[in-house]
Each structure stands twice: as C-alpha cells, then as structure tokens.
C-alpha cells in the first residue's frame, strides 16, 4: 500500500497486502515469519554444533529434521490458504 519505496517499513511484512487491510495485522504472515525464524535458528544451531565438533572433515550440511519440515510446511500452507480465500471487492 506504499506508493514510494521510502515509505516501506519492517512492519509492512506483517500487514495486509491490499489497500483495504494494509493497516491491519495479518496473522498468517506473522506466524509464517516466526516459524521460519525458529527453524532458521534451529538449523543454524545444528550447523554450529557440527562445526564445533571434533570432526576433521565435514562432508555435508546436517539433514533437516522431519519436524522442521512439517512445521515449515504447515506454516506456509496456512499462509497460502489465507491468500487463496476470495476476498470481497472494496467498496
């Protein structure tokens, strides 16, 4: 809903995408953001643990845990479901 790039704020990540709801908090965007941050931090911790181990040679990144993949999938599915729901036209 910003006309100029200078008007953009970090909080715009969490507001509605349409003019009629640009001033409102979009919970689907909030939950997707925070679940993504939690998963990135957990994966970074796994990489940090791997790098701090006594292993001489590291051949691959750590595998993503199934719980992480499920959480990320559920989070993004909720966000996409919200976007897919038809919204009434502005009056």
mmCIF file of C-alpha atoms in Angstrom:
data_model
loop_
_atom_site.group_PDB
_atom_site.id
_atom_site.type_symbol
_atom_site.label_atom_id
_atom_site.label_comp_id
_atom_site.label_asym_id
_atom_site.label_seq_id
_atom_site.Cartn_x
_atom_site.Cartn_y
_atom_site.Cartn_z
ATOM 1 C CA UNK A 1 0.000 0.000 0.000
ATOM 2 C CA UNK A 2 3.068 2.262 -0.028
ATOM 3 C CA UNK A 3 3.472 4.382 -3.124
ATOM 4 C CA UNK A 4 7.169 5.123 -2.554
ATOM 5 C CA UNK A 5 9.930 2.769 -1.519
ATOM 6 C CA UNK A 6 11.000 5.301 1.113
ATOM 7 C CA UNK A 7 7.690 4.683 2.901
ATOM 8 C CA UNK A 8 8.440 0.978 3.390
ATOM 9 C CA UNK A 9 8.888 -0.256 6.955
ATOM 10 C CA UNK A 10 9.790 -3.594 8.517
ATOM 11 C CA UNK A 11 6.275 -3.756 9.966
ATOM 12 C CA UNK A 12 4.891 -3.857 6.408
ATOM 13 C CA UNK A 13 5.922 -7.524 6.356
ATOM 14 C CA UNK A 14 3.096 -8.208 8.798
ATOM 15 C CA UNK A 15 0.305 -6.027 7.416
ATOM 16 C CA UNK A 16 -2.306 -6.827 4.802
ATOM 17 C CA UNK A 17 -1.413 -6.716 1.126
ATOM 18 C CA UNK A 18 -4.496 -4.925 -0.134
ATOM 19 C CA UNK A 19 -5.349 -1.263 0.380
ATOM 20 C CA UNK A 20 -8.419 -2.052 2.484
ATOM 21 C CA UNK A 21 -6.438 -4.129 5.010
ATOM 22 C CA UNK A 22 -2.995 -2.508 4.800
ATOM 23 C CA UNK A 23 -3.382 -1.004 8.279
ATOM 24 C CA UNK A 24 -4.299 -4.359 9.858
ATOM 25 C CA UNK A 25 -2.078 -7.108 11.204
ATOM 26 C CA UNK A 26 -2.123 -10.267 9.047
ATOM 27 C CA UNK A 27 -1.735 -13.204 11.439
ATOM 28 C CA UNK A 28 -0.892 -15.643 8.644
ATOM 29 C CA UNK A 29 2.142 -13.521 7.766
ATOM 30 C CA UNK A 30 3.162 -13.190 11.428
ATOM 31 C CA UNK A 31 3.033 -16.930 12.099
ATOM 32 C CA UNK A 32 4.869 -17.741 8.860
ATOM 33 C CA UNK A 33 7.619 -15.252 9.724
ATOM 34 C CA UNK A 34 8.124 -16.508 13.272
ATOM 35 C CA UNK A 35 8.021 -20.209 12.366
ATOM 36 C CA UNK A 36 10.580 -19.534 9.639
ATOM 37 C CA UNK A 37 12.830 -17.665 12.098
ATOM 38 C CA UNK A 38 12.565 -20.500 14.650
ATOM 39 C CA UNK A 39 13.502 -23.078 12.021
ATOM 40 C CA UNK A 40 16.418 -20.996 10.708
ATOM 41 C CA UNK A 41 17.773 -20.546 14.248
ATOM 42 C CA UNK A 42 17.419 -24.276 14.991
ATOM 43 C CA UNK A 43 19.188 -25.202 11.753
ATOM 44 C CA UNK A 44 21.941 -22.647 12.413
ATOM 45 C CA UNK A 45 22.409 -24.226 15.856
ATOM 46 C CA UNK A 46 22.725 -27.651 14.206
ATOM 47 C CA UNK A 47 25.366 -26.279 11.835
ATOM 48 C CA UNK A 48 27.167 -24.615 14.758
ATOM 49 C CA UNK A 49 27.173 -27.885 16.694
ATOM 50 C CA UNK A 50 28.529 -29.718 13.664
ATOM 51 C CA UNK A 51 31.283 -27.142 13.136
ATOM 52 C CA UNK A 52 32.297 -27.149 16.791
ATOM 53 C CA UNK A 53 32.647 -30.936 16.919
ATOM 54 C CA UNK A 54 35.998 -32.646 16.700
ATOM 55 C CA UNK A 55 35.311 -33.924 13.197
ATOM 56 C CA UNK A 56 38.229 -33.182 10.918
ATOM 57 C CA UNK A 57 36.303 -33.309 7.660
ATOM 58 C CA UNK A 58 32.734 -32.148 7.202
ATOM 59 C CA UNK A 59 31.213 -33.595 4.055
ATOM 60 C CA UNK A 60 27.639 -32.272 4.106
ATOM 61 C CA UNK A 61 25.205 -29.989 5.856
ATOM 62 C CA UNK A 62 23.101 -31.595 8.595
ATOM 63 C CA UNK A 63 19.818 -33.142 7.499
ATOM 64 C CA UNK A 64 16.612 -31.242 8.162
ATOM 65 C CA UNK A 65 14.600 -32.957 10.855
ATOM 66 C CA UNK A 66 11.147 -34.159 9.823
ATOM 67 C CA UNK A 67 9.566 -31.947 12.498
ATOM 68 C CA UNK A 68 11.209 -28.872 10.970
ATOM 69 C CA UNK A 69 9.944 -29.744 7.513
ATOM 70 C CA UNK A 70 6.436 -30.416 8.848
ATOM 71 C CA UNK A 71 6.368 -27.138 10.806
ATOM 72 C CA UNK A 72 7.548 -25.151 7.802
ATOM 73 C CA UNK A 73 5.013 -26.907 5.549
ATOM 74 C CA UNK A 74 2.110 -26.271 7.922
ATOM 75 C CA UNK A 75 3.140 -22.646 8.347
ATOM 76 C CA UNK A 76 3.356 -21.965 4.625
ATOM 77 C CA UNK A 77 0.165 -23.929 3.907
ATOM 78 C CA UNK A 78 -1.711 -21.701 6.364
ATOM 79 C CA UNK A 79 -0.335 -18.592 4.697
ATOM 80 C CA UNK A 80 -1.196 -19.814 1.195
ATOM 81 C CA UNK A 81 -4.688 -20.866 2.308
ATOM 82 C CA UNK A 82 -5.314 -17.330 3.575
ATOM 83 C CA UNK A 83 -4.153 -15.921 0.236
ATOM 84 C CA UNK A 84 -6.329 -18.359 -1.738
ATOM 85 C CA UNK A 85 -9.568 -17.422 0.026
ATOM 86 C CA UNK A 86 -11.553 -14.996 -2.149
ATOM 87 C CA UNK A 87 -11.927 -11.553 -0.601
ATOM 88 C CA UNK A 88 -14.842 -9.205 -1.303
ATOM 89 C CA UNK A 89 -14.112 -6.259 -3.539
ATOM 90 C CA UNK A 90 -13.526 -2.909 -1.860
ATOM 91 C CA UNK A 91 -16.478 -0.569 -1.881
#
